[in-house]
Coordinates of C-alpha atoms in Angstrom, one line a residue:
Chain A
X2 CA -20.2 27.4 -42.9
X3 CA -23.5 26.6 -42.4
X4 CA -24.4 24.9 -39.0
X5 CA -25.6 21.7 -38.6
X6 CA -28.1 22.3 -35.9
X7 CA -30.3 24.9 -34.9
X8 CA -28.6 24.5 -31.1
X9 CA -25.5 26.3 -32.2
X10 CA -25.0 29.1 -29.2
X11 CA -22.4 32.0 -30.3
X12 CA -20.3 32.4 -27.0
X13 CA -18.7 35.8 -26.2
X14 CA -15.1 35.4 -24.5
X15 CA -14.8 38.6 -22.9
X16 CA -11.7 39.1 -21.3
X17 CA -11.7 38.7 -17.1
X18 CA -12.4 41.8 -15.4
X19 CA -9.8 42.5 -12.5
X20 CA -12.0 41.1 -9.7
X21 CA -12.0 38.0 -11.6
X22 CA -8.6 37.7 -12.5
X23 CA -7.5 38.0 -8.7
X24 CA -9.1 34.9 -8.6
X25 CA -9.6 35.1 -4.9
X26 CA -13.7 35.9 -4.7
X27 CA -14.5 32.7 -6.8
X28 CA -12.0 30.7 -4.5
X29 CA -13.8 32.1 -1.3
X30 CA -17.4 31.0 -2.9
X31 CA -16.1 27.8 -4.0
X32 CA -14.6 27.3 -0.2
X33 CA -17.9 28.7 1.3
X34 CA -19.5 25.7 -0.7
X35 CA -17.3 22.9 0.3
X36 CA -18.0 24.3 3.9
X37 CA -22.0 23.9 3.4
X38 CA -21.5 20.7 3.0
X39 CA -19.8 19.9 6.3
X40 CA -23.7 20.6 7.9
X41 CA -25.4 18.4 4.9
X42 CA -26.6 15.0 5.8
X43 CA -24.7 11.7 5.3
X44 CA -26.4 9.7 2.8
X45 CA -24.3 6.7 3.4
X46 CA -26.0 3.7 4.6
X47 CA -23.7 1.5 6.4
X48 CA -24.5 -1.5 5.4
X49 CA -23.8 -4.5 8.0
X50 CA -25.5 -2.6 10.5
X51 CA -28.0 -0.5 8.7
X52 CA -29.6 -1.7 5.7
X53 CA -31.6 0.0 3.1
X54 CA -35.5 -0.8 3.1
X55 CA -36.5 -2.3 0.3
X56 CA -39.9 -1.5 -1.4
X57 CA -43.2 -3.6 -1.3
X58 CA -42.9 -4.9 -5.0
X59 CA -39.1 -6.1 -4.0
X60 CA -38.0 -9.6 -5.6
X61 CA -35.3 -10.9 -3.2
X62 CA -34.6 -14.9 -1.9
X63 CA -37.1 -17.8 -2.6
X64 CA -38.9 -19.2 0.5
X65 CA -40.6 -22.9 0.1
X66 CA -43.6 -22.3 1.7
X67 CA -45.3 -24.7 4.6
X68 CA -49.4 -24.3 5.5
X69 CA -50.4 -23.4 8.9
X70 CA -50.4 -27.4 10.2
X71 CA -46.5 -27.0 8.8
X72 CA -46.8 -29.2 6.1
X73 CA -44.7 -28.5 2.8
X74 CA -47.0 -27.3 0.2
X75 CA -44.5 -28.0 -2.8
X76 CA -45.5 -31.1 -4.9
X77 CA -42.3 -31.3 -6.8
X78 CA -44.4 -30.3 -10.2
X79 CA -41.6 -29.1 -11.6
X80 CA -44.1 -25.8 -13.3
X81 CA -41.9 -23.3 -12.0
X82 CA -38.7 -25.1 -13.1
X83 CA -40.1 -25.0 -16.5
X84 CA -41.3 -21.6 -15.8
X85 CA -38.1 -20.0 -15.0
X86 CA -36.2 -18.1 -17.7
X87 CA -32.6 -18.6 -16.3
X88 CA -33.5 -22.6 -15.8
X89 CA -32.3 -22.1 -12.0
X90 CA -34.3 -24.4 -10.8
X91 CA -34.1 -28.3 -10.2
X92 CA -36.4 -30.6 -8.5
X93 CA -36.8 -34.5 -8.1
X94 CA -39.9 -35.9 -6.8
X95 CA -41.0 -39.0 -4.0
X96 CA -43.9 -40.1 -3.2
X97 CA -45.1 -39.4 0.5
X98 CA -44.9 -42.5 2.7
X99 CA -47.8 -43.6 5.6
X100 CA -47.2 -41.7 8.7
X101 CA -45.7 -38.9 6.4
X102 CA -48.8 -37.0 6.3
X103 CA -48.1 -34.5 9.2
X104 CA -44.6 -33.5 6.7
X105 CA -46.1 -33.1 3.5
X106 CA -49.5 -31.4 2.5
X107 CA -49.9 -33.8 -1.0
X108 CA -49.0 -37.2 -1.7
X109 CA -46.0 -36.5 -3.9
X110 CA -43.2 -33.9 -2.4
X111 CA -40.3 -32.8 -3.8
X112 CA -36.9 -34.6 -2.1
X113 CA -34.6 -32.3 -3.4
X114 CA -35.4 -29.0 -4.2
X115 CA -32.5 -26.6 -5.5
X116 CA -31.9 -23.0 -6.7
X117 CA -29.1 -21.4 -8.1
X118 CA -28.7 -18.0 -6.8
X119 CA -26.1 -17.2 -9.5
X120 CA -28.5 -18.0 -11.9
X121 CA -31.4 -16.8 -10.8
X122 CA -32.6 -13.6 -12.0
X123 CA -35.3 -13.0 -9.5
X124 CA -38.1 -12.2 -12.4
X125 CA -40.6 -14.1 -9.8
X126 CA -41.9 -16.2 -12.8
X127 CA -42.0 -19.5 -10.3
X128 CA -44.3 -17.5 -8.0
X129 CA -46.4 -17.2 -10.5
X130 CA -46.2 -20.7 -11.9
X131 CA -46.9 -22.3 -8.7
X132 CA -50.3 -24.1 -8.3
X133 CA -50.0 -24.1 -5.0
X134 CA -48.5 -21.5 -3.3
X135 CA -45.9 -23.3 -2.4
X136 CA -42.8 -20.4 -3.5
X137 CA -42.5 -17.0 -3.2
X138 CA -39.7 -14.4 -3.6
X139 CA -38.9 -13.0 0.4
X140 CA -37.5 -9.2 1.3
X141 CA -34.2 -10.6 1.2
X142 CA -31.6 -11.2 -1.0
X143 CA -28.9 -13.4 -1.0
X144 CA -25.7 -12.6 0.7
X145 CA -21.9 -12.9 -0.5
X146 CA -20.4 -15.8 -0.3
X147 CA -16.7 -17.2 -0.9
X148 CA -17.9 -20.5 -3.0
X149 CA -19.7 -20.7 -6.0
X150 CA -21.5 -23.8 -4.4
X151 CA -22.4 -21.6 -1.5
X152 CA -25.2 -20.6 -4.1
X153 CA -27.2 -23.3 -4.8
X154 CA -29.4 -23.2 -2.2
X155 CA -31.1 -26.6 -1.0
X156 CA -34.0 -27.3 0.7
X157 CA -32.9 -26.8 3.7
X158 CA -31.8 -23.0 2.6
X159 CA -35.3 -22.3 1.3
X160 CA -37.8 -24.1 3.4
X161 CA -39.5 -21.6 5.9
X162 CA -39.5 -22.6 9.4
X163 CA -42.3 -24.8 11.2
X164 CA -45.1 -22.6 12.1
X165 CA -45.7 -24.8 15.0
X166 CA -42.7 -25.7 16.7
X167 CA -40.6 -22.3 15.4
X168 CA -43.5 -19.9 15.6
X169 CA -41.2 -17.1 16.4
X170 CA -39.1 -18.1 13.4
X171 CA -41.4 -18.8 10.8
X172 CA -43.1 -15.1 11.9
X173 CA -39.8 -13.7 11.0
X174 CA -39.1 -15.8 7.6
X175 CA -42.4 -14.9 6.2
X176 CA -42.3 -11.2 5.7
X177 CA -45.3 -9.4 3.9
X178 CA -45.1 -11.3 0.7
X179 CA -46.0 -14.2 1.9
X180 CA -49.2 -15.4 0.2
X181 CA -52.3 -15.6 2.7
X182 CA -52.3 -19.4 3.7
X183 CA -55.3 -21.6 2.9
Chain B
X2 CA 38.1 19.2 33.5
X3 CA 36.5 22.6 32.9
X4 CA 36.8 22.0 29.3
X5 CA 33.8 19.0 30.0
X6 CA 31.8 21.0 32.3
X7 CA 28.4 20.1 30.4
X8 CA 25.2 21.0 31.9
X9 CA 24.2 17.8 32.3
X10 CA 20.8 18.6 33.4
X11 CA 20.5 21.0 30.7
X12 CA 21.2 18.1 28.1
X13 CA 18.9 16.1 29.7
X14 CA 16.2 18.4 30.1
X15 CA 16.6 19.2 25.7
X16 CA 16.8 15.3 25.0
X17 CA 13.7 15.3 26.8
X18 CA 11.8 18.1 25.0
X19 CA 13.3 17.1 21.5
X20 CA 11.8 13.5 22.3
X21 CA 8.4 15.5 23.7
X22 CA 7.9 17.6 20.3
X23 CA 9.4 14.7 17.6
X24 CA 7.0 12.2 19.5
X25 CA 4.0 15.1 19.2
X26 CA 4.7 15.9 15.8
X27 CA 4.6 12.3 14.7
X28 CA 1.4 11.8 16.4
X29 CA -0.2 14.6 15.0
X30 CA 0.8 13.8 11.7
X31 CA -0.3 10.4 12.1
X32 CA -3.8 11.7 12.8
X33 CA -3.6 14.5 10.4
X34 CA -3.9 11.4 7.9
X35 CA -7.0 10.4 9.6
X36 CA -8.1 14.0 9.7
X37 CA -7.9 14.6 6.3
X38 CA -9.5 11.4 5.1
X39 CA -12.2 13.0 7.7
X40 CA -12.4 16.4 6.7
X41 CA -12.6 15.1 2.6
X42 CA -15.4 12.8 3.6
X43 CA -17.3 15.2 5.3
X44 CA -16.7 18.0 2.8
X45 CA -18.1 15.2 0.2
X46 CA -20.9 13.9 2.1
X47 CA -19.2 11.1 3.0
X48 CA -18.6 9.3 6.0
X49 CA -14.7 8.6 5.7
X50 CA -13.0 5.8 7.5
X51 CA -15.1 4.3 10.7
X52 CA -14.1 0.3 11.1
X53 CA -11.1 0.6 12.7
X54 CA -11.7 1.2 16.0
X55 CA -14.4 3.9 17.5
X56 CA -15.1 6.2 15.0
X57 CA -12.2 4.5 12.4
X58 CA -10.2 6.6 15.4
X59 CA -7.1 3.1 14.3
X60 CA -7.3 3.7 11.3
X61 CA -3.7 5.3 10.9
X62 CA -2.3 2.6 13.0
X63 CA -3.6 0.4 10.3
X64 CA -2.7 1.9 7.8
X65 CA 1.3 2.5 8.9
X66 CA 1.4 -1.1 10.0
X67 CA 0.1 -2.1 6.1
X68 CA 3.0 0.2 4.9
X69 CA 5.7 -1.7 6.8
X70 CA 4.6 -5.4 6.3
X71 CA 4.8 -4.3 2.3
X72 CA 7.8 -5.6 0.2
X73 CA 10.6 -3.1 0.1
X74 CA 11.7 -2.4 -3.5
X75 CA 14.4 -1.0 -4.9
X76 CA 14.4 -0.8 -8.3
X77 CA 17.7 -2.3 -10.2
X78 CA 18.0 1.0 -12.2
X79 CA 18.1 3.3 -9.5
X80 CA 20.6 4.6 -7.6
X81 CA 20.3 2.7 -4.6
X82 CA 21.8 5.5 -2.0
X83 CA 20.1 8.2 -3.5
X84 CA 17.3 6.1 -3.3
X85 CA 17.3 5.5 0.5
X86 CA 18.6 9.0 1.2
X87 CA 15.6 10.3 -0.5
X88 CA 13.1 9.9 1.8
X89 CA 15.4 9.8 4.6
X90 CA 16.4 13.5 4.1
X91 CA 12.3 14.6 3.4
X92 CA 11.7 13.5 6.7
X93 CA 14.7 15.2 8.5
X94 CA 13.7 18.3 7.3
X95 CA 10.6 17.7 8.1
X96 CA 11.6 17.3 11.7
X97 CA 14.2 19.5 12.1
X98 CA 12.5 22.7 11.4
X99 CA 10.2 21.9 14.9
X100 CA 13.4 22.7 16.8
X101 CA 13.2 26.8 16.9
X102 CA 9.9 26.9 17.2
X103 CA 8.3 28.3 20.6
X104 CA 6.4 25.7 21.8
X105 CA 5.2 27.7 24.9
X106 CA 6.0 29.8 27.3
X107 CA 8.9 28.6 30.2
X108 CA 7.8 25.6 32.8
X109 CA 8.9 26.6 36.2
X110 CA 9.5 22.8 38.6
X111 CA 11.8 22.1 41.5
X112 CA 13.9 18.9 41.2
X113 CA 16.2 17.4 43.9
X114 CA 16.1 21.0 45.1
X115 CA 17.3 23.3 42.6
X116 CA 15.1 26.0 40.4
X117 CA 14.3 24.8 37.1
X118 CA 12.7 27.4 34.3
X119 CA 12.4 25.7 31.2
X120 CA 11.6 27.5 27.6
X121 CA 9.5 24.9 25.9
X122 CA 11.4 25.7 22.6
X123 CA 14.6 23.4 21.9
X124 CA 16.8 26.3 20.3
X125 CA 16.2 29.7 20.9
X126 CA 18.7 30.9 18.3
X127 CA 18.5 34.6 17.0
X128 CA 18.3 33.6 13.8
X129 CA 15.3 31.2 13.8
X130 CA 13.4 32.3 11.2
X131 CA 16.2 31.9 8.5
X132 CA 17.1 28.4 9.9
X133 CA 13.4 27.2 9.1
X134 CA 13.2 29.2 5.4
X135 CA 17.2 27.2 5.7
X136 CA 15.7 23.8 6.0
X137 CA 12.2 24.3 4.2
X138 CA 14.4 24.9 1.0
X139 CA 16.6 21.8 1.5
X140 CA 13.1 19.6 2.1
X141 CA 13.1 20.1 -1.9
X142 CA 15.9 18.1 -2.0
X143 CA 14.1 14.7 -0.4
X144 CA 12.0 15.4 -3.5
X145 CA 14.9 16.3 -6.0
X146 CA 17.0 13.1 -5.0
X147 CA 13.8 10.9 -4.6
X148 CA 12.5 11.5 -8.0
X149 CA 16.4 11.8 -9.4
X150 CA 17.5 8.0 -8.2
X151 CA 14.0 6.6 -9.2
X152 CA 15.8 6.3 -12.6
X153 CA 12.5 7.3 -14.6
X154 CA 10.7 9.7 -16.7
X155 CA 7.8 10.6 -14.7
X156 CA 9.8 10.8 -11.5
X157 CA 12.5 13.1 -12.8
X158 CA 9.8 15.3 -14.4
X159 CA 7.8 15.7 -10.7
X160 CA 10.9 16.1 -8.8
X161 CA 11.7 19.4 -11.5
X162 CA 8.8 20.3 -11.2
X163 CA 9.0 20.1 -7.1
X164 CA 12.3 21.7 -7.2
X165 CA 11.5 24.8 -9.7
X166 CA 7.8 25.2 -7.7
X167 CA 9.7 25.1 -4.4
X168 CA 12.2 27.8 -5.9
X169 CA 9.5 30.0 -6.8
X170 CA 7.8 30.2 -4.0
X171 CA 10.6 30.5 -1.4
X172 CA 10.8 33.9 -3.3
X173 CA 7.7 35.3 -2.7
X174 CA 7.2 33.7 1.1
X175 CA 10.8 35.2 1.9
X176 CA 9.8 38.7 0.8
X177 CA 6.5 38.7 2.6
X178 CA 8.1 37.7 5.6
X179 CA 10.9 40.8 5.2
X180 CA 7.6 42.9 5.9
X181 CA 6.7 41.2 8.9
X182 CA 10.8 41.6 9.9
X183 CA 11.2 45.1 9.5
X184 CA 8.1 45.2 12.0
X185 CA 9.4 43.1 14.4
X186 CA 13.2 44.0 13.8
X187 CA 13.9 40.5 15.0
X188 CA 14.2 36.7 13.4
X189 CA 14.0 35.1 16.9
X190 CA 10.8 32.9 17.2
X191 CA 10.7 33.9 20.7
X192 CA 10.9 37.5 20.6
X193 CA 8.5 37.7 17.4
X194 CA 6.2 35.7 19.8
X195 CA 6.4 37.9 23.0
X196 CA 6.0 41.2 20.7
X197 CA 2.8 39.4 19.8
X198 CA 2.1 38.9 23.7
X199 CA 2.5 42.0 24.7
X200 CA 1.1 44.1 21.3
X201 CA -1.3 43.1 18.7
X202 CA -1.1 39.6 16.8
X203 CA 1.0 40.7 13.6
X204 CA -2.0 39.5 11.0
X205 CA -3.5 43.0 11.9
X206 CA -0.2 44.9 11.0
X207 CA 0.3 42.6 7.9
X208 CA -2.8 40.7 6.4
X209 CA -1.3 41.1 2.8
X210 CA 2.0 39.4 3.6
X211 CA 0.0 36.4 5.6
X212 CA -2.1 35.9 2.6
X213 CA 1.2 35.4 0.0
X214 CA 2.9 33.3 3.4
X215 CA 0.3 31.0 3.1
X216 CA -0.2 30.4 -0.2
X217 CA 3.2 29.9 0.0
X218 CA 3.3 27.6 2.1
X219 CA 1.0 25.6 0.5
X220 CA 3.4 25.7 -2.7
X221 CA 6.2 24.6 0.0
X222 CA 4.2 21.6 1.7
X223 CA 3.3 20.4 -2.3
X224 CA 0.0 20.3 -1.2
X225 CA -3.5 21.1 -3.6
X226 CA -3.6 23.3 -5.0
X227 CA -0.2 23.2 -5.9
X228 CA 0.3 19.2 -5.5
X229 CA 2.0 19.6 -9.2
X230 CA 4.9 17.0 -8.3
X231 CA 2.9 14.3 -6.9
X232 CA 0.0 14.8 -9.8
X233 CA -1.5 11.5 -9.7
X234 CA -3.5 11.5 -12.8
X235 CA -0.6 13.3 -14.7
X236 CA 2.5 11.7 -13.1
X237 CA 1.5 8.5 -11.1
X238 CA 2.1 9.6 -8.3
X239 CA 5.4 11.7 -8.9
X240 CA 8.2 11.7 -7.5
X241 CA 7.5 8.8 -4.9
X242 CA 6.0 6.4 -7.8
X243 CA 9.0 3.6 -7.5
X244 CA 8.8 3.7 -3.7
X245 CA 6.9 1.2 -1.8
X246 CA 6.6 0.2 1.9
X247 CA 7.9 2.6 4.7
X248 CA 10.4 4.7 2.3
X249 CA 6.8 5.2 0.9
X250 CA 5.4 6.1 4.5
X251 CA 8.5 8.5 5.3
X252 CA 7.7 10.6 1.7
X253 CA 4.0 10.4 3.0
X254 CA 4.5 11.3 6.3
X255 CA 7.0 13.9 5.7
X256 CA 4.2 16.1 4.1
X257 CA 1.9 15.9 6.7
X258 CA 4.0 17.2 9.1
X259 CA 5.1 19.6 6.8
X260 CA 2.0 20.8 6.9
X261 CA 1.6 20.9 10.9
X262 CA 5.0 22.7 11.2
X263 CA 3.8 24.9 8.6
X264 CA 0.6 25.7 10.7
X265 CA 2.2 26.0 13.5
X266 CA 4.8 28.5 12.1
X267 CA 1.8 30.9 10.5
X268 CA 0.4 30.6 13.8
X269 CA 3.5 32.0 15.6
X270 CA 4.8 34.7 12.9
X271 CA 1.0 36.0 12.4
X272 CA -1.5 34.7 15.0
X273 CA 0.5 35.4 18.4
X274 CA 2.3 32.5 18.4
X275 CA 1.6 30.6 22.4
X276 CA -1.3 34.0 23.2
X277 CA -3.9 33.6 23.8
X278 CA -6.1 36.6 23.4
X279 CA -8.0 38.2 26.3
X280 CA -5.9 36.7 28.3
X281 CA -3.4 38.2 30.9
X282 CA -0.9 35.1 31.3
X283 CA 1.0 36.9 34.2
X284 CA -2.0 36.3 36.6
X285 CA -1.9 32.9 36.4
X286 CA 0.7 30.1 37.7
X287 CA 3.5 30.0 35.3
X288 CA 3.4 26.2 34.5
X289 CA -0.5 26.3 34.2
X290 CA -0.2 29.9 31.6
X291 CA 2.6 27.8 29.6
X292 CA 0.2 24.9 29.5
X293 CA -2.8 27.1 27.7
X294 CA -0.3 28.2 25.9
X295 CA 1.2 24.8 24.3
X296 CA -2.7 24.3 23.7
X297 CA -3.3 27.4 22.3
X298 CA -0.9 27.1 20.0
X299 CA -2.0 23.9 19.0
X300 CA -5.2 24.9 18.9
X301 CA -4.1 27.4 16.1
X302 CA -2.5 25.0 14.4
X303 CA -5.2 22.3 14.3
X304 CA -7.5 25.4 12.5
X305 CA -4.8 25.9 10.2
X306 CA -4.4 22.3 9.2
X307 CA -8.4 22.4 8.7
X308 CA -7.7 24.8 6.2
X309 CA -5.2 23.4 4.4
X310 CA -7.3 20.8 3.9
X311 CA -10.4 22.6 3.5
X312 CA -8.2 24.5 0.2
X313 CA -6.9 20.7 -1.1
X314 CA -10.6 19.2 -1.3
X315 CA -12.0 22.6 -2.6
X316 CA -9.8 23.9 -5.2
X317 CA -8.4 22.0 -8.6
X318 CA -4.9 21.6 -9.6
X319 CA -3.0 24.6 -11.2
X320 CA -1.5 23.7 -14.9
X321 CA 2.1 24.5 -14.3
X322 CA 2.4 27.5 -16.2
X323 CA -0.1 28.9 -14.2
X324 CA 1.7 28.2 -11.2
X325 CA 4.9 29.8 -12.5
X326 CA 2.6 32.6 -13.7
X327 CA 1.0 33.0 -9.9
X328 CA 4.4 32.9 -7.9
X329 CA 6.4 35.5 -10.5
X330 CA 4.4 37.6 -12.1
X331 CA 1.7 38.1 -9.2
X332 CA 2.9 37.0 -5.6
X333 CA 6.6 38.5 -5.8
X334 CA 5.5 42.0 -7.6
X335 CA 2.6 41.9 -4.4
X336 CA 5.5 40.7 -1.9
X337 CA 7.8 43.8 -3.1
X338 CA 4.6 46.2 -3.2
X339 CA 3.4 45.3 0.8
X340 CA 7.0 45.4 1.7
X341 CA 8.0 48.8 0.1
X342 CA 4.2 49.6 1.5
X343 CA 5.5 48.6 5.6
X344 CA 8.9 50.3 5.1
X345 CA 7.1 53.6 4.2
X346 CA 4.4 53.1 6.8
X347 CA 7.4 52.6 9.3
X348 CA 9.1 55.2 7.8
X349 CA 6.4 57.8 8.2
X350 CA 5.0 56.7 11.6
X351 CA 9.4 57.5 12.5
X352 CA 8.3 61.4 11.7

């Protein structure tokens, strides 16, 4: 019969040689093997306590951003709501009261700010929406939880910490992706 | 009252060692569990169990104490003595063969002012080495009755196969060890042992005949890779597939310390038993020399345990023809060959 392919290998089944058949050389290699391996290195990262660094470019958890006076930045536009894909996003909007102004940067500000981590597919498309800087996808990603409403994250989830009464926090919330503040 | 003249301190001093060496073996099987988790993760480049406890050093606590909080079945179909006995008898056999072995040399102590030598070895009887190959064989039947009562196809198929693979081997192993008899002219343990002390370890006399005894005795333990009646992917699991809970844990247990009495027996007929080598034993304090030795031997042991476990995470199963193949047509014909070889070496070396 003609072959199909031009890949067809004929393969010669000679029959074992004595050495072979006693079987007992191959078993030595393959235990020699299994015994390298005592002296390789664990890969395993153990994850609670050790945990795998991610790379620059890594999408993980949304952070609301605050300026350096620790004002929200977010103005409840709702542009990355429309922006995201997986519609993860919901927002609703008030308007800043007198003797607000050291809470919110602009005169509107969003009241309730939500994401839903189940939804969310992390593309970062919000980051980019956002006028004003106001989001941005963190190092870290969101942990397990027992309850589906554990992931909907409010504002209080999101927001970063006050630069100037949590200094030490907000240092450790911010991570390198934070956009440069201005 | 002659007639009841026990040696009571003599009883109490064997309830005492028989409790010493069950409570040992248990242990060590318990960890041999961990150990080989261990020894496969490392072998795999794994990291193996490590929450329970320092170094996952609880984990076979854990993992016994899961086995007895599980629901005990017993299937409707089965034969519910046969079932029970099943494991029951796996595990007996397991113990009992611990009881001839020579755990060490004698302990010398004074108590309430009489002279004490005690033989750390429960039975010294002159036929020891038949009494093990005795209860090794029977072990098959924890298997046989396990899978038998189980009332189901799988079960009955791994505990023929356990039975016929056990048969096999038993073959081969006892001829090998003929060899090592007509050396030592003697099936006492003990006296094996202290030929050993005083001469050369008997692997340098017979390395053919410890090769077929140990792949023997993996066939006898059912352990990779001759596993063939507990083939998981094949059988589910074999002959203990309808147990659950701690009749689970007995069939479980039973082989691991299977496998430690195992080592421990290649480490007395071929590696010198309590020796230790380079060593002159009489120079020392008796109860200190029978001390190295108890941890000599265990130290033998423990290697041989390694490699047990070294061979189950290296090598595949064997298809069961093969298996038959390996015991009849190549390890009896070599048994027969190294032992007509020793009776004309002894033969010739007699003038």
């Amino acid at each position: 019969m003609q072959p199909l392919t031009k890949k067809v290998k004929q393969l010669e089944r000679k029959p074992m040689t004595l050495l072979e058949r006693i079987y007992l050389p191959s078993i030595f290699k393959g235990m020699a093997i299994t015994f390298s391996h005592i002296f390789k290195k664990v890969p395993t990262i153990r994850y609670p306590e050790e945990k795998r660094p991610f790379a620059k470019v890594f999408r993980g958890l949304q952070v609301l951003n605050r300026d350096e006076e620790g004002r929200e930045r977010c103005t409840a536009c709702g542009l990355c709501a429309l922006a995201c894909p997986a519609e993860a996003i919901t927002m609703e909007a008030a308007e800043r009261q007198r003797g607000e102004e050291n809470l919110y940067r602009e005169e509107k500000y969003a009241a309730k700010y939500e994401i839903n981590m189940l939804r969310c597919i992390f593309c970062g498309l919000c980051e980019e929406a956002c006028p004003k800087d106001a989001i941005y996808l963190s190092e870290t990603f969101a942990p397990a939880n027992y309850k589906r409403k554990g992931f909907i994250y409010g504002k209080e989830d999101l927001l970063i910490p006050d630069p100037l009464t949590q200094p030490e926090e907000y240092e450790k919330a911010k991570g390198e992706r934070a956009p440069a503040t201005h | 009252m002659t007639l009841l003249a026990i040696d009571w301190t003599l009883l109490i001093e064997k309830l005492v060692l028989i409790a010493v060496i069950i409570t040992a073996s248990l242990v060590i099987a318990m960890y041999a569990t961990y150990g080989e988790r261990k020894v496969a993760a490392i072998l795999q480049d794994r990291v193996g169990p490590n929450r329970a406890g320092p170094f996952g050093l609880l984990q076979p606590l854990a993992d016994g104490m899961k086995l007895f909080f599980k629901e005990e079945i017993i299937p409707n179909t089965s034969n519910k003595l046969l079932f029970v006995l099943g494991p029951c008898l796996a595990m007996l056999t397991a113990m009992m063969t611990s009881a001839v072995i020579p755990w060490g040399n004698e302990i010398h102590f004074t108590l309430f002012g009489a002279d004490r030598h005690i033989p750390l070895q429960i039975a010294d009887i002159n036929i020891g080495v038949l009494f093990i190959f005795g209860v090794v064989s029977t072990g098959v039947y924890g298997i046989m009755i396990g899978g038998w009562a189980s009332n189901n196809k799988f079960s009955l198929m791994a505990a023929m196969r356990g039975a016929s693979q056990v048969i096999s081997y038993e073959l081969a192993m006892g001829l090998s060890f003929i060899a090592l008899l007509m050396l030592t002219g003697s099936l006492s343990m003990k006296t094996i042992v202290e030929q050993q002390v005083h001469g050369h370890w008997n692997i340098i006399y017979q390395p053919l005949g410890f090769l077929i005894f140990l792949i023997c005795a993996f066939a006898e333990c059912n352990r990779a890779p001759f596993d063939l009646p507990e083939a998981e992917n094949e059988l589910n699991f074999g002959y203990h597939q309808e147990y659950s809970s701690m009749k689970l844990g007995f069939y479980l247990f039973a082989e691991y310390i299977n496998m430690f009495i195992s080592s421990v027996i290649m480490a007395t007929l071929y590696f010198g038993g309590y020796d230790v080598p380079f060593l002159n034993e009489a120079n020392l304090p008796v109860n200190i020399a029978a001390l190295i030795g108890v941890v000599a031997l265990l130290v033998k042991a423990f290697i041989f345990i390694f490699i047990f476990m070294w061979v189950r995470w290296t090598l595949p199963r064997f298809r069961y023809d093969q298996l038959m193949n390996l015991g009849w047509k190549s390890l009896i014909p070599l048994a027969l060959v190294n032992m007509f070889i020793t009776g004309a070496v002894i033969l010739w070396r007699q003038g």
